[in-house]
Tab-separated table of C-alpha atoms in Angstrom:
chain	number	residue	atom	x	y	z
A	1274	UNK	CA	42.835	-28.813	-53.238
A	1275	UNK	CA	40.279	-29.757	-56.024
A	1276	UNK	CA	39.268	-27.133	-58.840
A	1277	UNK	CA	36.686	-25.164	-58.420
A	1278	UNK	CA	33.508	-25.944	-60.340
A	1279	UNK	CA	32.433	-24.514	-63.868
A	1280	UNK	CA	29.466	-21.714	-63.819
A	1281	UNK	CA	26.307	-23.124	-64.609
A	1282	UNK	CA	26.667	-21.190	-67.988
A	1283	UNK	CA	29.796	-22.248	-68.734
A	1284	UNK	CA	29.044	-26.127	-68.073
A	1285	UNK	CA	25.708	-25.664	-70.128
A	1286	UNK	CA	28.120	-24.358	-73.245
A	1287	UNK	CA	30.188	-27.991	-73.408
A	1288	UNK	CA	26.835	-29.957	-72.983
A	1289	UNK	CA	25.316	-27.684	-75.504
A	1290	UNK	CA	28.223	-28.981	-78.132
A	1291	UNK	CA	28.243	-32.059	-76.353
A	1292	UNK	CA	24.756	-32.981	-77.197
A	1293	UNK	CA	24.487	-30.978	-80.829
A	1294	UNK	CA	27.651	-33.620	-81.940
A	1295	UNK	CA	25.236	-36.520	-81.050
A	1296	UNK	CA	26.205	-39.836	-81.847
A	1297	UNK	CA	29.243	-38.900	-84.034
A	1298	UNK	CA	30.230	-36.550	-80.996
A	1299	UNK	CA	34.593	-35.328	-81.056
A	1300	UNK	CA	36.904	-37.344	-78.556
A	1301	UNK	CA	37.766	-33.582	-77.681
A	1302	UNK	CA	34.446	-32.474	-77.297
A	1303	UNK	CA	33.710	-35.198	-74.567
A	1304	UNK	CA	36.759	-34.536	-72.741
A	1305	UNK	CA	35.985	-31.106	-72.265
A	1306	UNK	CA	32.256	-31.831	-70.953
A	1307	UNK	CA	33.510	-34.796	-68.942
A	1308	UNK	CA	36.049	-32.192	-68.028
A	1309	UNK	CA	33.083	-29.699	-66.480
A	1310	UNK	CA	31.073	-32.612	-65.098
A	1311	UNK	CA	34.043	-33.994	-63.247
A	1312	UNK	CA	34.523	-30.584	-61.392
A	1313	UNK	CA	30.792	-30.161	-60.716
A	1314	UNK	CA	29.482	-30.053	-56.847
A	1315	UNK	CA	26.425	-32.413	-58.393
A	1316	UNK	CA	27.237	-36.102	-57.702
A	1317	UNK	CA	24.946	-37.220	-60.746
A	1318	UNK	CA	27.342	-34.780	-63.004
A	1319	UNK	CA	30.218	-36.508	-61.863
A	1320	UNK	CA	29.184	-39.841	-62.367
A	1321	UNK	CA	28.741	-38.625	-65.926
A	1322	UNK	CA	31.962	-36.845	-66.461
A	1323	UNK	CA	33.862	-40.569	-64.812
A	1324	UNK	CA	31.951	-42.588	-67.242
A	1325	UNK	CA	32.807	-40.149	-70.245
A	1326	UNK	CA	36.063	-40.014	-69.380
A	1327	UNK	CA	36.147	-43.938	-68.939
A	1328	UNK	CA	34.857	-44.504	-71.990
A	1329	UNK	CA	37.854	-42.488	-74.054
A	1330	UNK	CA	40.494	-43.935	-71.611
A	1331	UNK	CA	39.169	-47.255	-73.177
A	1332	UNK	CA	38.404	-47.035	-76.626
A	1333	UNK	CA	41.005	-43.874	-77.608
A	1334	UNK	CA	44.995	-45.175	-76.277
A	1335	UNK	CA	46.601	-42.036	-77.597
A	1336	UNK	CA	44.351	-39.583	-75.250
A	1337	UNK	CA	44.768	-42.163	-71.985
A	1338	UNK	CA	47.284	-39.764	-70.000
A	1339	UNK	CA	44.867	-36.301	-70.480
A	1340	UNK	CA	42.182	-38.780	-68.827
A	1341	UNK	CA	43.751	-40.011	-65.733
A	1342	UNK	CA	44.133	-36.830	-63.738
A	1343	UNK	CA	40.430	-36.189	-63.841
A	1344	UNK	CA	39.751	-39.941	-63.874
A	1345	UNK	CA	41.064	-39.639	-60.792
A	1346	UNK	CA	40.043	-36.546	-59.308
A	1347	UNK	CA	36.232	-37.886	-59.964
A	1348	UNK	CA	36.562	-40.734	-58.301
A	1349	UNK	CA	37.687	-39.415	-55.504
A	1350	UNK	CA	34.829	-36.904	-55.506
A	1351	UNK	CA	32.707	-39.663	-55.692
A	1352	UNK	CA	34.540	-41.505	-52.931
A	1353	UNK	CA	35.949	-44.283	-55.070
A	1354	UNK	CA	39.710	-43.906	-53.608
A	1355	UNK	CA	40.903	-47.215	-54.665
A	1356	UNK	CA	39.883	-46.306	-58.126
A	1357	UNK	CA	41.104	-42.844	-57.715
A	1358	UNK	CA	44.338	-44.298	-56.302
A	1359	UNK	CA	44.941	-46.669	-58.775
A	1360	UNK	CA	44.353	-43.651	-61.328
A	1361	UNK	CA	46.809	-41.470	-59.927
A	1362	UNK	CA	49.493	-43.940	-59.507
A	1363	UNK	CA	49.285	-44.234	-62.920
A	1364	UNK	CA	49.992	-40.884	-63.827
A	1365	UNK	CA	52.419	-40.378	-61.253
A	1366	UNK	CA	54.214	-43.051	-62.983
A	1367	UNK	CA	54.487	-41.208	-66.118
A	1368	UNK	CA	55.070	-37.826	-64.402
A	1369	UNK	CA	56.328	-38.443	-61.218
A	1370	UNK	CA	57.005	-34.454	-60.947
A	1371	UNK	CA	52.960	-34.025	-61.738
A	1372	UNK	CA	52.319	-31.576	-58.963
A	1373	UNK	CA	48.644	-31.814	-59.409
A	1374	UNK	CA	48.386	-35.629	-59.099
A	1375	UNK	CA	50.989	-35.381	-56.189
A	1376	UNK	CA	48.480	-33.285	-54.287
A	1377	UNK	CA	45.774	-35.346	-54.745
A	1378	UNK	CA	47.725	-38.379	-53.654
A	1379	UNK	CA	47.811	-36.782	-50.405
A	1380	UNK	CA	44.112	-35.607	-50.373
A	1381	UNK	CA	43.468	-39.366	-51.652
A	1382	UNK	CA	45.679	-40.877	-48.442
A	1383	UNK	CA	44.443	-38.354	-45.814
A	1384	UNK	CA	40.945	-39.567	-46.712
A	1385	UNK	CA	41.319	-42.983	-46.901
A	1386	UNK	CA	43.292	-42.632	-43.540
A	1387	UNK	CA	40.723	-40.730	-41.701
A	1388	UNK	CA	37.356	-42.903	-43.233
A	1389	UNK	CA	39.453	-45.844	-42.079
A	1390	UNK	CA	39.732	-44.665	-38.235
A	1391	UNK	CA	35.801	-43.681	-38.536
A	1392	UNK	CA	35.271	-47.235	-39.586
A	1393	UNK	CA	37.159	-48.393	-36.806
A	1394	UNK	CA	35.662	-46.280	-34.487
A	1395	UNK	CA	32.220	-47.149	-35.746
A	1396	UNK	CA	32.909	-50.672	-35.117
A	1397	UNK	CA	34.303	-50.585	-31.798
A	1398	UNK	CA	31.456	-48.722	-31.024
A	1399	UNK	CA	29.354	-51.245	-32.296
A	1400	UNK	CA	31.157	-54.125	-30.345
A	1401	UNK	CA	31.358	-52.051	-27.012
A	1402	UNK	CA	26.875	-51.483	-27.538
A	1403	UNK	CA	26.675	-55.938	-28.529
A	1404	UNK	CA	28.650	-56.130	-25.269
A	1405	UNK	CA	26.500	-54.477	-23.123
A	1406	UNK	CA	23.514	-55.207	-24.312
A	1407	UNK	CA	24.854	-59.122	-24.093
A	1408	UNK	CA	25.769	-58.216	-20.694
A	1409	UNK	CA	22.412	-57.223	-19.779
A	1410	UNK	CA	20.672	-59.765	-21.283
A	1411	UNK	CA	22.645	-62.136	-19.420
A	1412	UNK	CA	22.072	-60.413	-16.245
A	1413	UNK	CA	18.223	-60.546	-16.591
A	1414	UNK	CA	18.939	-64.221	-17.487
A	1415	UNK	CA	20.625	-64.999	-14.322
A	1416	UNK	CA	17.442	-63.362	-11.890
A	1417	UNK	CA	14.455	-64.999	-14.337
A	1418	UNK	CA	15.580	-68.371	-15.021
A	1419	UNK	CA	12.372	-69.340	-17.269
A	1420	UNK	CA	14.108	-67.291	-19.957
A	1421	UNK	CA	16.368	-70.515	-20.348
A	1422	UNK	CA	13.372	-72.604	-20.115
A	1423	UNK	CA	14.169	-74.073	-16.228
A	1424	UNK	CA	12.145	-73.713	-13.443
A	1425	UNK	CA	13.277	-72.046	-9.960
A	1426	UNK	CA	13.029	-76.278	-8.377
A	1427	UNK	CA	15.927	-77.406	-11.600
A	1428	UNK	CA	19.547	-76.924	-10.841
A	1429	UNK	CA	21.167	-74.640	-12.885
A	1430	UNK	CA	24.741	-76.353	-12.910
């Protein structure tokens, strides 16, 4: 199960400090609004929130583990789930008890899983529809021969 989003209030308080910090803005304080963005409903916060929280995984080492539950989580919001796999993994590695990265493992799989037998379905669908349409098109082919560019007086051998 993912968290349940910040109020509107409450997300407005961390970009409030967020954006009064400016350019010398707190490793903290962008975790916490990357944090709220992460957990948003809003696809265009969570994009945020996955590129904040990118961009301390990067440049800050010592705050990498803190970052790679809701590195994770957000991608998978955002339907990224070899990103959000790869994530998880990597805290699973250091926690391997993590109950919260555990679950979403599973949410992570059971997606993947399911997408992949819609896009499976989807394409068989596809190639059943090429097959009859080819199959019709060859039909028609058979009872107007001009389509082929013969006349009724050629052989068609």
């Amino acid at each position: 199960m993912t968290p349940s989003p910040l109020n509107p209030s409450e997300l407005q308080v961390l970009r409030a400090q967020y954006e009064k910090e400016g350019d010398m803005v707190g490793v903290q304080t962008k975790f916490n609004y990357a944090w709220g963005l992460v957990k948003s409903h809003d696809r265009n916060d969570q994009q945020l929130g996955v590129r904040l929280l990118s961009d301390i995984f990067r440049l800050s080492p010592e705050r990498r583990r803190e970052c790679l539950y809701y590195l994770a989580l957000g991608n998978y919001k955002l339907g990224n789930y070899g990103e959000a796999r790869r994530y998880n993994d990597l805290l699973l590695d250091k926690e391997p008890a993590n109950m919260q990265a555990s679950d979403l493992r599973q949410l992570i799989d059971n997606r993947v899983a399911r997408e992949g037998l819609m896009g499976v379905a989807i394409l068989s669908g596809v190639s059943i529809a090429a097959g009859v349409v080819g199959a019709f098109l060859l039909k028609g082919a058979r009872k107007r021969p001009w389509i082929w560019g013969k006349t009724s007086k050629q052989n068609y051998n």
